[in-house]
Amino acid sequence: MMNIETQLSPRDFLIRYQKVKRPVVVRAVPELAALSEKWQPAYFATQAGDTEVMVNYNRDGFYDHMRSVRNEAVTRQAMPLHEALTKIEAGEGSYYLQQLSIDKSLPRIKNDLPELPWLGFRRYVYIRNLWIGAAGCITPLHFDHVHNFLLQVSGKKTFVLYPPQDSRYLYVNPKVRHTSMVDLEQPDLDRHPLLLRTSPMEITLEAGDLLYMPPRWWHHVRSLETNISVNIWWNPRFSAANLHILWKGLKLKLFPPKLPPELRETKPTNAT
Ligand SMILES: O=C(O)CCC(=O)C(=O)O
């Protein structure tokens, strides 16, 4: 069962969750109230509407970038943020603004983000990403190598979490080992019978809630309505996970991957 707190001191967070690698939800975080009030689509449009962003599109709203689950392309389109917001709000197909670095791409609004009391001052990895999507956007089952705080700024999202020990029942994609081949939207127990042995935890976040996911906890995410989230990847210590992330970044810079045509960055099109 997911632990839910309404108040959590940094000390309790450290002892009861971070150290023992247990996820937790903190409901109605006071530090998020002002952000939820301020970060409305109209605010983004006036503060950063002309900023060019990459928006992902998938017909079914299923954002399986690695094609671990469904053999369907996710296309990426460049467009000004205000256009992305209009498309997302209009529900023209499924568009999802995913994992946009706030510090790099939206410097004018980065200072709106509150300092969270649970993050120490030591931050070997500290990346803050914006997510804006509509009902039905799915991020399929995967894990991250570092600590992850998901702040729900507006709207609702459901998370299904599995502990790292369940990896042996989750049909890990042998080519992309932080992703699973299981489709939790349409589970197929004939193909994936070991799913019955797992211990999932499901939780719906609402505006102002925060979810802490320790490194290597699997998560599948479903947007229930138009919503805005921020995720913070964080690692307070230098570790193999940091090296892994630093190496991944360096490798991308040194040897940019040859992407299949549908994943190449394109200029705005009328593609649906
Ligand atoms: O909110 C989502 O759709 C996915 C978030 C996620 O996977 C993450 O923060 O690692």
mmCIF file of N, CA, C and O in Angstrom, residues 80-132:
data_model
loop_
_atom_site.group_PDB
_atom_site.id
_atom_site.type_symbol
_atom_site.label_atom_id
_atom_site.label_comp_id
_atom_site.label_asym_id
_atom_site.label_seq_id
_atom_site.Cartn_x
_atom_site.Cartn_y
_atom_site.Cartn_z
ATOM 1 N N PRO A 80 5.691 26.610 -31.362
ATOM 2 C CA PRO A 80 5.724 27.521 -30.216
ATOM 3 C C PRO A 80 4.848 26.966 -29.089
ATOM 4 O O PRO A 80 3.845 26.295 -29.350
ATOM 5 N N LEU A 81 5.245 27.269 -27.870
ATOM 6 C CA LEU A 81 4.527 26.725 -26.711
ATOM 7 C C LEU A 81 3.028 27.046 -26.756
ATOM 8 O O LEU A 81 2.189 26.215 -26.430
ATOM 9 N N HIS A 82 2.694 28.278 -27.223
ATOM 10 C CA HIS A 82 1.262 28.624 -27.201
ATOM 11 C C HIS A 82 0.466 27.703 -28.122
ATOM 12 O O HIS A 82 -0.654 27.307 -27.833
ATOM 13 N N GLU A 83 1.113 27.286 -29.245
ATOM 14 C CA GLU A 83 0.416 26.389 -30.183
ATOM 15 C C GLU A 83 0.280 24.993 -29.557
ATOM 16 O O GLU A 83 -0.755 24.335 -29.689
ATOM 17 N N ALA A 84 1.331 24.579 -28.859
ATOM 18 C CA ALA A 84 1.275 23.269 -28.202
ATOM 19 C C ALA A 84 0.122 23.237 -27.200
ATOM 20 O O ALA A 84 -0.649 22.282 -27.137
ATOM 21 N N LEU A 85 -0.015 24.346 -26.439
ATOM 22 C CA LEU A 85 -1.078 24.377 -25.428
ATOM 23 C C LEU A 85 -2.450 24.330 -26.085
ATOM 24 O O LEU A 85 -3.354 23.650 -25.607
ATOM 25 N N THR A 86 -2.582 25.045 -27.218
ATOM 26 C CA THR A 86 -3.877 25.039 -27.911
ATOM 27 C C THR A 86 -4.202 23.632 -28.389
ATOM 28 O O THR A 86 -5.317 23.146 -28.240
ATOM 29 N N LYS A 87 -3.198 22.953 -28.950
ATOM 30 C CA LYS A 87 -3.451 21.590 -29.453
ATOM 31 C C LYS A 87 -3.810 20.641 -28.317
ATOM 32 O O LYS A 87 -4.716 19.831 -28.429
ATOM 33 N N ILE A 88 -3.086 20.762 -27.210
ATOM 34 C CA ILE A 88 -3.351 19.856 -26.087
ATOM 35 C C ILE A 88 -4.764 20.108 -25.550
ATOM 36 O O ILE A 88 -5.549 19.191 -25.358
ATOM 37 N N GLU A 89 -5.096 21.397 -25.395
ATOM 38 C CA GLU A 89 -6.404 21.721 -24.819
ATOM 39 C C GLU A 89 -7.550 21.355 -25.752
ATOM 40 O O GLU A 89 -8.617 20.949 -25.321
ATOM 41 N N ALA A 90 -7.299 21.470 -27.090
ATOM 42 C CA ALA A 90 -8.366 21.182 -28.045
ATOM 43 C C ALA A 90 -8.565 19.692 -28.213
ATOM 44 O O ALA A 90 -9.517 19.255 -28.847
ATOM 45 N N GLY A 91 -7.628 18.894 -27.674
ATOM 46 C CA GLY A 91 -7.745 17.448 -27.828
ATOM 47 C C GLY A 91 -7.669 17.021 -29.283
ATOM 48 O O GLY A 91 -8.311 16.059 -29.686
ATOM 49 N N GLU A 92 -6.883 17.764 -30.109
ATOM 50 C CA GLU A 92 -6.695 17.352 -31.510
ATOM 51 C C GLU A 92 -5.768 16.151 -31.520
ATOM 52 O O GLU A 92 -4.557 16.301 -31.545
ATOM 53 N N GLY A 93 -6.300 14.969 -31.486
ATOM 54 C CA GLY A 93 -5.429 13.804 -31.374
ATOM 55 C C GLY A 93 -4.801 13.871 -30.001
ATOM 56 O O GLY A 93 -5.266 14.607 -29.124
ATOM 57 N N SER A 94 -3.748 13.111 -29.761
ATOM 58 C CA SER A 94 -3.113 13.170 -28.450
ATOM 59 C C SER A 94 -1.738 13.793 -28.561
ATOM 60 O O SER A 94 -0.832 13.184 -29.129
ATOM 61 N N TYR A 95 -1.608 14.977 -28.057
ATOM 62 C CA TYR A 95 -0.301 15.632 -27.998
ATOM 63 C C TYR A 95 0.149 15.623 -26.547
ATOM 64 O O TYR A 95 -0.671 15.783 -25.639
ATOM 65 N N TYR A 96 1.450 15.455 -26.352
ATOM 66 C CA TYR A 96 1.960 15.426 -24.977
ATOM 67 C C TYR A 96 3.302 16.163 -24.966
ATOM 68 O O TYR A 96 4.224 15.792 -25.692
ATOM 69 N N LEU A 97 3.351 17.223 -24.178
ATOM 70 C CA LEU A 97 4.626 17.921 -23.967
ATOM 71 C C LEU A 97 5.307 17.165 -22.831
ATOM 72 O O LEU A 97 4.831 17.192 -21.690
ATOM 73 N N GLN A 98 6.391 16.471 -23.158
ATOM 74 C CA GLN A 98 6.993 15.558 -22.181
ATOM 75 C C GLN A 98 8.411 15.988 -21.838
ATOM 76 O O GLN A 98 9.199 16.295 -22.741
ATOM 77 N N GLN A 99 8.708 15.969 -20.597
ATOM 78 C CA GLN A 99 10.096 16.046 -20.122
ATOM 79 C C GLN A 99 10.856 17.247 -20.709
ATOM 80 O O GLN A 99 11.961 17.095 -21.202
ATOM 81 N N LEU A 100 10.217 18.428 -20.670
ATOM 82 C CA LEU A 100 10.873 19.634 -21.187
ATOM 83 C C LEU A 100 11.665 20.266 -20.042
ATOM 84 O O LEU A 100 11.080 20.624 -19.001
ATOM 85 N N SER A 101 12.973 20.406 -20.218
ATOM 86 C CA SER A 101 13.794 20.947 -19.136
ATOM 87 C C SER A 101 13.406 22.409 -18.866
ATOM 88 O O SER A 101 13.538 23.265 -19.735
ATOM 89 N N ILE A 102 12.918 22.650 -17.662
ATOM 90 C CA ILE A 102 12.463 24.008 -17.318
ATOM 91 C C ILE A 102 13.663 24.940 -17.223
ATOM 92 O O ILE A 102 13.633 26.071 -17.701
ATOM 93 N N ASP A 103 14.753 24.442 -16.638
ATOM 94 C CA ASP A 103 15.919 25.316 -16.456
ATOM 95 C C ASP A 103 16.531 25.717 -17.792
ATOM 96 O O ASP A 103 16.978 26.838 -17.971
ATOM 97 N N LYS A 104 16.520 24.786 -18.760
ATOM 98 C CA LYS A 104 17.124 25.111 -20.056
ATOM 99 C C LYS A 104 16.162 25.869 -20.957
ATOM 100 O O LYS A 104 16.543 26.810 -21.629
ATOM 101 N N SER A 105 14.899 25.424 -21.001
ATOM 102 C CA SER A 105 13.996 25.944 -22.040
ATOM 103 C C SER A 105 13.071 27.047 -21.558
ATOM 104 O O SER A 105 12.564 27.808 -22.370
ATOM 105 N N LEU A 106 12.809 27.115 -20.265
ATOM 106 C CA LEU A 106 11.827 28.102 -19.791
ATOM 107 C C LEU A 106 12.410 28.930 -18.642
ATOM 108 O O LEU A 106 11.844 28.990 -17.542
ATOM 109 N N PRO A 107 13.565 29.599 -18.885
ATOM 110 C CA PRO A 107 14.222 30.310 -17.777
ATOM 111 C C PRO A 107 13.341 31.403 -17.167
ATOM 112 O O PRO A 107 13.477 31.703 -15.988
ATOM 113 N N ARG A 108 12.398 31.947 -17.959
ATOM 114 C CA ARG A 108 11.584 33.047 -17.409
ATOM 115 C C ARG A 108 10.633 32.583 -16.317
ATOM 116 O O ARG A 108 10.155 33.392 -15.522
ATOM 117 N N ILE A 109 10.313 31.281 -16.295
ATOM 118 C CA ILE A 109 9.359 30.854 -15.261
ATOM 119 C C ILE A 109 9.984 29.895 -14.242
ATOM 120 O O ILE A 109 9.311 29.422 -13.345
ATOM 121 N N LYS A 110 11.289 29.656 -14.403
ATOM 122 C CA LYS A 110 11.888 28.653 -13.504
ATOM 123 C C LYS A 110 11.875 29.101 -12.036
ATOM 124 O O LYS A 110 11.795 28.268 -11.129
ATOM 125 N N ASN A 111 11.906 30.425 -11.820
ATOM 126 C CA ASN A 111 11.925 30.879 -10.422
ATOM 127 C C ASN A 111 10.572 30.738 -9.728
ATOM 128 O O ASN A 111 10.461 30.947 -8.528
ATOM 129 N N ASP A 112 9.550 30.386 -10.510
ATOM 130 C CA ASP A 112 8.245 30.119 -9.876
ATOM 131 C C ASP A 112 8.283 28.835 -9.062
ATOM 132 O O ASP A 112 7.467 28.639 -8.159
ATOM 133 N N LEU A 113 9.212 27.937 -9.427
ATOM 134 C CA LEU A 113 9.237 26.630 -8.752
ATOM 135 C C LEU A 113 9.712 26.791 -7.311
ATOM 136 O O LEU A 113 10.734 27.426 -7.060
ATOM 137 N N PRO A 114 8.981 26.213 -6.379
ATOM 138 C CA PRO A 114 9.384 26.369 -4.975
ATOM 139 C C PRO A 114 10.567 25.470 -4.632
ATOM 140 O O PRO A 114 10.794 24.456 -5.287
ATOM 141 N N GLU A 115 11.296 25.850 -3.621
ATOM 142 C CA GLU A 115 12.316 24.957 -3.047
ATOM 143 C C GLU A 115 11.566 23.950 -2.190
ATOM 144 O O GLU A 115 10.739 24.333 -1.362
ATOM 145 N N LEU A 116 11.846 22.693 -2.354
ATOM 146 C CA LEU A 116 11.163 21.678 -1.541
ATOM 147 C C LEU A 116 12.023 21.330 -0.328
ATOM 148 O O LEU A 116 13.234 21.133 -0.474
ATOM 149 N N PRO A 117 11.400 21.246 0.845
ATOM 150 C CA PRO A 117 12.203 21.032 2.059
ATOM 151 C C PRO A 117 12.907 19.671 2.107
ATOM 152 O O PRO A 117 13.849 19.493 2.846
ATOM 153 N N TRP A 118 12.439 18.703 1.289
ATOM 154 C CA TRP A 118 12.995 17.339 1.397
ATOM 155 C C TRP A 118 14.258 17.146 0.584
ATOM 156 O O TRP A 118 14.944 16.159 0.715
ATOM 157 N N LEU A 119 14.541 18.086 -0.314
ATOM 158 C CA LEU A 119 15.748 17.949 -1.126
ATOM 159 C C LEU A 119 16.896 18.622 -0.404
ATOM 160 O O LEU A 119 16.812 19.791 -0.080
ATOM 161 N N GLY A 120 17.946 17.885 -0.161
ATOM 162 C CA GLY A 120 19.085 18.493 0.524
ATOM 163 C C GLY A 120 19.806 19.464 -0.401
ATOM 164 O O GLY A 120 19.426 19.638 -1.561
ATOM 165 N N PHE A 121 20.843 20.081 0.117
ATOM 166 C CA PHE A 121 21.582 21.035 -0.712
ATOM 167 C C PHE A 121 22.524 20.327 -1.674
ATOM 168 O O PHE A 121 22.999 20.908 -2.636
ATOM 169 N N ARG A 122 22.821 19.034 -1.416
ATOM 170 C CA ARG A 122 23.754 18.323 -2.300
ATOM 171 C C ARG A 122 22.972 17.733 -3.453
ATOM 172 O O ARG A 122 22.064 16.938 -3.265
ATOM 173 N N ARG A 123 23.328 18.141 -4.644
ATOM 174 C CA ARG A 123 22.550 17.735 -5.798
ATOM 175 C C ARG A 123 23.463 17.392 -6.948
ATOM 176 O O ARG A 123 23.812 18.265 -7.743
ATOM 177 N N TYR A 124 23.859 16.136 -7.013
ATOM 178 C CA TYR A 124 24.721 15.766 -8.135
ATOM 179 C C TYR A 124 23.943 15.644 -9.427
ATOM 180 O O TYR A 124 24.465 15.857 -10.493
ATOM 181 N N VAL A 125 22.681 15.240 -9.292
ATOM 182 C CA VAL A 125 21.801 15.280 -10.451
ATOM 183 C C VAL A 125 20.602 16.100 -10.027
ATOM 184 O O VAL A 125 20.015 15.841 -8.979
ATOM 185 N N TYR A 126 20.252 17.085 -10.805
ATOM 186 C CA TYR A 126 19.118 17.923 -10.445
ATOM 187 C C TYR A 126 18.537 18.479 -11.737
ATOM 188 O O TYR A 126 19.047 19.436 -12.298
ATOM 189 N N ILE A 127 17.492 17.810 -12.213
ATOM 190 C CA ILE A 127 16.905 18.198 -13.499
ATOM 191 C C ILE A 127 15.404 18.355 -13.284
ATOM 192 O O ILE A 127 14.758 17.473 -12.712
ATOM 193 N N ARG A 128 14.882 19.516 -13.719
ATOM 194 C CA ARG A 128 13.456 19.779 -13.488
ATOM 195 C C ARG A 128 12.748 19.841 -14.834
ATOM 196 O O ARG A 128 13.098 20.666 -15.693
ATOM 197 N N ASN A 129 11.789 18.944 -15.013
ATOM 198 C CA ASN A 129 11.110 18.828 -16.309
ATOM 199 C C ASN A 129 9.637 19.157 -16.205
ATOM 200 O O ASN A 129 8.990 18.814 -15.210
ATOM 201 N N LEU A 130 9.123 19.741 -17.297
ATOM 202 C CA LEU A 130 7.695 20.059 -17.381
ATOM 203 C C LEU A 130 6.980 19.019 -18.242
ATOM 204 O O LEU A 130 7.521 18.572 -19.263
ATOM 205 N N TRP A 131 5.760 18.653 -17.827
ATOM 206 C CA TRP A 131 4.903 17.728 -18.572
ATOM 207 C C TRP A 131 3.522 18.372 -18.684
ATOM 208 O O TRP A 131 2.957 18.771 -17.663
ATOM 209 N N ILE A 132 2.991 18.498 -19.917
ATOM 210 C CA ILE A 132 1.616 18.993 -20.069
ATOM 211 C C ILE A 132 0.903 18.076 -21.061
ATOM 212 O O ILE A 132 1.359 17.903 -22.195
#
